[in-house]
mmCIF file of C-alpha atoms in Angstrom:
data_model
loop_
_atom_site.group_PDB
_atom_site.id
_atom_site.type_symbol
_atom_site.label_atom_id
_atom_site.label_comp_id
_atom_site.label_asym_id
_atom_site.label_seq_id
_atom_site.Cartn_x
_atom_site.Cartn_y
_atom_site.Cartn_z
ATOM 1 C CA UNK P 8 107.130 111.506 81.054
ATOM 2 C CA UNK P 9 109.713 111.616 83.515
ATOM 3 C CA UNK P 10 111.746 108.937 85.357
ATOM 4 C CA UNK P 11 110.950 107.690 88.666
ATOM 5 C CA UNK P 12 113.399 108.977 91.316
ATOM 6 C CA UNK P 13 115.380 105.862 92.700
ATOM 7 C CA UNK P 14 115.779 105.519 96.517
ATOM 8 C CA UNK P 15 118.853 103.327 97.461
ATOM 9 C CA UNK P 16 118.165 100.393 100.173
ATOM 10 C CA UNK P 17 120.765 101.984 102.443
ATOM 11 C CA UNK P 18 119.142 105.384 102.639
ATOM 12 C CA UNK P 19 118.626 106.247 106.157
ATOM 13 C CA UNK P 20 114.875 105.702 107.755
ATOM 14 C CA UNK P 21 114.182 109.388 108.211
ATOM 15 C CA UNK P 22 115.094 110.321 104.342
ATOM 16 C CA UNK P 23 112.968 107.465 103.273
ATOM 17 C CA UNK P 24 109.822 108.525 105.203
ATOM 18 C CA UNK P 25 110.240 112.254 104.117
ATOM 19 C CA UNK P 26 110.633 110.994 100.349
ATOM 20 C CA UNK P 27 107.665 108.919 100.568
ATOM 21 C CA UNK P 28 105.703 111.736 102.338
ATOM 22 C CA UNK P 29 106.858 114.383 99.606
ATOM 23 C CA UNK P 30 106.351 112.218 96.730
ATOM 24 C CA UNK P 31 104.122 109.618 97.390
ATOM 25 C CA UNK P 32 106.169 106.414 96.300
ATOM 26 C CA UNK P 33 109.693 104.941 96.836
ATOM 27 C CA UNK P 34 111.441 102.999 93.938
ATOM 28 C CA UNK P 35 114.221 100.779 94.946
ATOM 29 C CA UNK P 36 116.342 98.718 92.616
ATOM 30 C CA UNK P 37 117.450 95.251 93.163
ATOM 31 C CA UNK P 38 115.515 94.880 96.277
ATOM 32 C CA UNK P 39 114.323 91.286 95.798
ATOM 33 C CA UNK P 40 116.620 88.176 94.657
ATOM 34 C CA UNK P 41 116.130 87.655 90.976
ATOM 35 C CA UNK P 42 116.010 83.677 92.082
ATOM 36 C CA UNK P 43 112.495 84.551 93.800
ATOM 37 C CA UNK P 44 111.532 86.401 91.149
ATOM 38 C CA UNK P 45 112.116 84.095 88.238
ATOM 39 C CA UNK P 46 110.463 81.460 90.382
ATOM 40 C CA UNK P 47 107.142 83.435 90.828
ATOM 41 C CA UNK P 48 107.737 84.291 86.792
ATOM 42 C CA UNK P 49 107.957 80.590 86.080
ATOM 43 C CA UNK P 50 104.732 79.669 88.129
ATOM 44 C CA UNK P 51 102.888 82.269 86.542
ATOM 45 C CA UNK P 52 103.815 81.256 82.876
ATOM 46 C CA UNK P 53 103.241 77.700 83.274
ATOM 47 C CA UNK P 54 99.519 78.927 84.318
ATOM 48 C CA UNK P 55 99.259 80.831 81.116
ATOM 49 C CA UNK P 56 100.344 78.190 79.281
ATOM 50 C CA UNK P 57 98.051 75.537 80.763
ATOM 51 C CA UNK P 58 95.124 78.044 80.251
ATOM 52 C CA UNK P 59 96.124 78.530 76.350
ATOM 53 C CA UNK P 60 97.380 82.098 76.383
ATOM 54 C CA UNK P 61 100.871 81.170 74.957
ATOM 55 C CA UNK P 62 103.382 78.568 74.246
ATOM 56 C CA UNK P 63 107.030 77.908 74.574
ATOM 57 C CA UNK P 64 109.228 78.473 71.495
ATOM 58 C CA UNK P 65 112.907 78.562 71.799
ATOM 59 C CA UNK P 66 112.987 79.302 75.303
ATOM 60 C CA UNK P 67 110.713 82.053 74.925
ATOM 61 C CA UNK P 68 107.034 82.213 75.929
ATOM 62 C CA UNK P 69 105.181 83.423 72.886
ATOM 63 C CA UNK P 70 101.342 84.573 73.454
ATOM 64 C CA UNK P 71 98.811 83.567 71.151
ATOM 65 C CA UNK P 72 95.613 84.856 69.871
ATOM 66 C CA UNK P 73 92.644 85.243 70.433
ATOM 67 C CA UNK P 74 93.053 87.645 73.273
ATOM 68 C CA UNK P 75 90.935 86.829 76.383
ATOM 69 C CA UNK P 76 89.081 90.233 77.226
ATOM 70 C CA UNK P 77 89.422 91.310 80.774
ATOM 71 C CA UNK P 78 85.662 90.714 81.538
ATOM 72 C CA UNK P 79 85.722 87.224 79.665
ATOM 73 C CA UNK P 80 85.098 83.974 81.730
ATOM 74 C CA UNK P 81 88.445 82.722 80.453
ATOM 75 C CA UNK P 82 90.336 85.606 81.877
ATOM 76 C CA UNK P 83 88.754 85.189 85.218
ATOM 77 C CA UNK P 84 89.368 81.405 85.088
ATOM 78 C CA UNK P 85 92.996 82.119 84.747
ATOM 79 C CA UNK P 86 93.222 85.000 87.139
ATOM 80 C CA UNK P 87 91.668 82.501 89.904
ATOM 81 C CA UNK P 88 94.069 79.826 89.110
ATOM 82 C CA UNK P 89 96.844 82.352 89.361
ATOM 83 C CA UNK P 90 95.797 83.610 92.429
ATOM 84 C CA UNK P 91 95.884 80.236 93.973
ATOM 85 C CA UNK P 92 99.606 80.047 93.820
ATOM 86 C CA UNK P 93 101.095 80.246 97.324
ATOM 87 C CA UNK P 94 104.105 82.111 96.077
ATOM 88 C CA UNK P 95 102.271 85.177 95.150
ATOM 89 C CA UNK P 96 100.767 85.274 98.658
ATOM 90 C CA UNK P 97 104.204 84.274 100.467
ATOM 91 C CA UNK P 98 106.108 87.259 98.806
ATOM 92 C CA UNK P 99 104.018 89.569 101.220
ATOM 93 C CA UNK P 100 105.855 88.063 104.175
ATOM 94 C CA UNK P 101 109.340 88.600 102.634
ATOM 95 C CA UNK P 102 111.368 89.631 105.736
ATOM 96 C CA UNK P 103 112.656 92.702 104.202
ATOM 97 C CA UNK P 104 109.739 93.922 102.606
ATOM 98 C CA UNK P 105 107.969 93.928 105.848
ATOM 99 C CA UNK P 106 110.841 95.841 107.640
ATOM 100 C CA UNK P 107 110.829 98.825 104.966
ATOM 101 C CA UNK P 108 107.095 99.351 104.889
ATOM 102 C CA UNK P 109 107.174 99.215 109.081
ATOM 103 C CA UNK P 110 110.158 101.765 108.841
ATOM 104 C CA UNK P 111 108.319 104.105 106.547
ATOM 105 C CA UNK P 112 105.141 104.026 108.373
ATOM 106 C CA UNK P 113 106.577 103.944 111.841
ATOM 107 C CA UNK P 114 104.716 101.270 113.267
ATOM 108 C CA UNK P 115 103.986 97.319 112.360
ATOM 109 C CA UNK P 116 102.104 96.517 109.338
ATOM 110 C CA UNK P 117 99.502 93.970 108.314
ATOM 111 C CA UNK P 118 99.838 92.288 104.810
ATOM 112 C CA UNK P 119 96.438 92.920 103.144
ATOM 113 C CA UNK P 120 95.014 89.553 101.929
ATOM 114 C CA UNK P 121 94.112 90.743 98.732
ATOM 115 C CA UNK P 122 96.762 90.480 95.943
ATOM 116 C CA UNK P 123 96.642 90.864 92.160
ATOM 117 C CA UNK P 124 98.493 89.713 89.083
ATOM 118 C CA UNK P 125 98.541 92.084 86.373
ATOM 119 C CA UNK P 126 99.100 90.471 82.990
ATOM 120 C CA UNK P 127 98.205 91.667 79.210
ATOM 121 C CA UNK P 128 98.803 90.377 75.812
ATOM 122 C CA UNK P 129 101.592 92.144 73.604
ATOM 123 C CA UNK P 130 99.118 92.924 71.023
ATOM 124 C CA UNK P 131 96.817 96.017 70.722
ATOM 125 C CA UNK P 132 94.508 95.841 73.319
ATOM 126 C CA UNK P 133 90.611 96.907 73.301
ATOM 127 C CA UNK P 134 90.824 100.398 74.667
ATOM 128 C CA UNK P 135 87.812 99.552 77.156
ATOM 129 C CA UNK P 136 90.331 96.905 78.555
ATOM 130 C CA UNK P 137 93.045 99.273 79.662
ATOM 131 C CA UNK P 138 93.523 99.928 83.134
ATOM 132 C CA UNK P 139 92.969 103.253 83.720
ATOM 133 C CA UNK P 140 94.514 105.885 85.929
ATOM 134 C CA UNK P 141 92.998 105.016 89.555
ATOM 135 C CA UNK P 142 93.732 105.110 93.468
ATOM 136 C CA UNK P 143 94.162 101.672 94.929
ATOM 137 C CA UNK P 144 92.572 102.283 98.256
ATOM 138 C CA UNK P 145 89.098 102.715 96.544
ATOM 139 C CA UNK P 146 89.521 98.926 95.534
ATOM 140 C CA UNK P 147 91.129 97.562 98.447
ATOM 141 C CA UNK P 148 89.622 99.647 101.162
ATOM 142 C CA UNK P 149 91.054 99.718 104.641
ATOM 143 C CA UNK P 150 93.014 102.182 106.536
ATOM 144 C CA UNK P 151 94.240 105.703 104.934
ATOM 145 C CA UNK P 152 97.679 104.217 105.253
ATOM 146 C CA UNK P 153 97.643 101.589 102.972
ATOM 147 C CA UNK P 154 100.826 100.724 100.836
ATOM 148 C CA UNK P 155 100.513 99.221 97.182
ATOM 149 C CA UNK P 156 103.485 97.125 96.563
ATOM 150 C CA UNK P 157 104.446 96.817 92.674
ATOM 151 C CA UNK P 158 106.921 93.958 91.660
ATOM 152 C CA UNK P 159 107.815 93.527 88.301
ATOM 153 C CA UNK P 160 108.201 89.919 87.143
ATOM 154 C CA UNK P 161 110.387 90.673 84.034
ATOM 155 C CA UNK P 162 112.487 93.029 82.087
ATOM 156 C CA UNK P 163 110.153 95.896 81.102
ATOM 157 C CA UNK P 164 111.484 98.884 79.104
ATOM 158 C CA UNK P 165 109.293 102.252 79.342
ATOM 159 C CA UNK P 166 107.513 101.593 76.154
ATOM 160 C CA UNK P 167 106.004 98.075 77.118
ATOM 161 C CA UNK P 168 103.507 99.553 79.677
ATOM 162 C CA UNK P 169 104.891 99.383 83.020
ATOM 163 C CA UNK P 170 103.275 101.172 85.859
ATOM 164 C CA UNK P 171 103.003 104.991 85.771
ATOM 165 C CA UNK P 172 102.973 107.141 88.959
ATOM 166 C CA UNK P 173 101.885 110.715 89.274
ATOM 167 C CA UNK P 174 104.070 111.965 92.005
ATOM 168 C CA UNK P 175 102.586 114.121 94.700
ATOM 169 C CA UNK P 176 99.021 113.269 93.932
ATOM 170 C CA UNK P 177 98.489 111.583 97.186
ATOM 171 C CA UNK P 178 98.286 114.685 98.717
ATOM 172 C CA UNK P 179 94.926 115.514 96.884
ATOM 173 C CA UNK P 180 92.825 112.758 98.771
ATOM 174 C CA UNK P 181 90.408 110.850 97.450
ATOM 175 C CA UNK P 182 89.584 111.798 93.386
ATOM 176 C CA UNK P 183 85.782 111.305 91.769
ATOM 177 C CA UNK P 184 85.324 108.145 90.106
ATOM 178 C CA UNK P 185 83.082 106.603 87.445
ATOM 179 C CA UNK P 186 82.843 103.582 85.216
ATOM 180 C CA UNK P 187 83.655 103.232 81.434
ATOM 181 C CA UNK P 188 80.990 102.970 78.936
ATOM 182 C CA UNK P 189 80.948 99.000 79.837
ATOM 183 C CA UNK P 190 80.214 99.768 83.626
ATOM 184 C CA UNK P 191 83.634 98.576 84.454
ATOM 185 C CA UNK P 192 86.572 99.932 86.134
ATOM 186 C CA UNK P 193 84.182 101.728 88.598
ATOM 187 C CA UNK P 194 86.929 103.354 90.411
ATOM 188 C CA UNK P 195 88.161 104.981 87.384
ATOM 189 C CA UNK P 196 89.323 108.618 88.223
ATOM 190 C CA UNK P 197 87.518 111.129 86.062
ATOM 191 C CA UNK P 198 89.804 112.177 83.164
ATOM 192 C CA UNK P 199 89.559 116.059 83.825
ATOM 193 C CA UNK P 200 91.465 115.435 87.015
ATOM 194 C CA UNK P 201 94.187 113.478 86.046
ATOM 195 C CA UNK P 202 94.874 114.933 82.307
ATOM 196 C CA UNK P 203 97.557 117.653 84.001
ATOM 197 C CA UNK P 204 99.266 115.216 86.073
ATOM 198 C CA UNK P 205 103.001 114.648 85.600
ATOM 199 C CA UNK P 206 103.458 110.943 85.114
ATOM 200 C CA UNK P 207 106.994 108.896 85.872
ATOM 201 C CA UNK P 208 107.647 105.420 84.934
ATOM 202 C CA UNK P 209 110.965 103.464 84.651
ATOM 203 C CA UNK P 210 112.662 100.608 82.720
ATOM 204 C CA UNK P 211 111.833 97.770 85.199
ATOM 205 C CA UNK P 212 114.118 94.952 85.979
ATOM 206 C CA UNK P 213 113.672 91.847 87.924
ATOM 207 C CA UNK P 214 113.962 92.387 91.799
ATOM 208 C CA UNK P 215 112.973 96.012 91.545
ATOM 209 C CA UNK P 216 110.418 97.481 94.066
ATOM 210 C CA UNK P 217 107.904 100.274 93.583
ATOM 211 C CA UNK P 218 106.034 101.283 96.836
#
């Protein structure tokens, strides 16, 4: 595992464009205000608490078992409530975010209406519930020039399962897909195509931006 290359927000646009074209990602520290990120985090935690996913204990939100499997009614009920939060949709209109995406693309951008909150328990997961290597374009559809913006809502060292990226693999085009044994994650990249990839990650912190 290697560390993600960090790009400074003051990097000239032409250099950002080249870095994105070469690596397939940009990782920028302290892009968002921590006040905004913690506001979103607080909203999410309040919903998780109301749905029985955890409880506050000495100013720490502690997850509780039993674990709600990803395909369970309880899981989807919680996700549905999370996706009703206006804050999660408004962040797509963050002015600086629109600016940097338009700068990389070289033309105006359109925020995709589909957002997703990635949440998991700090317990051993059912292997069939782990999000496998995948390409987002297969899920969201749309134009080939589609960005995924990943925003960590907490402090996540590398051992806590933050997003991993395989640099330069965007140049391979669309990989074959298959579902797991339960017929889920139908866009899973077939393992033989990803086993030799070099994966990069980082110690993510509130305010960071991964494109």
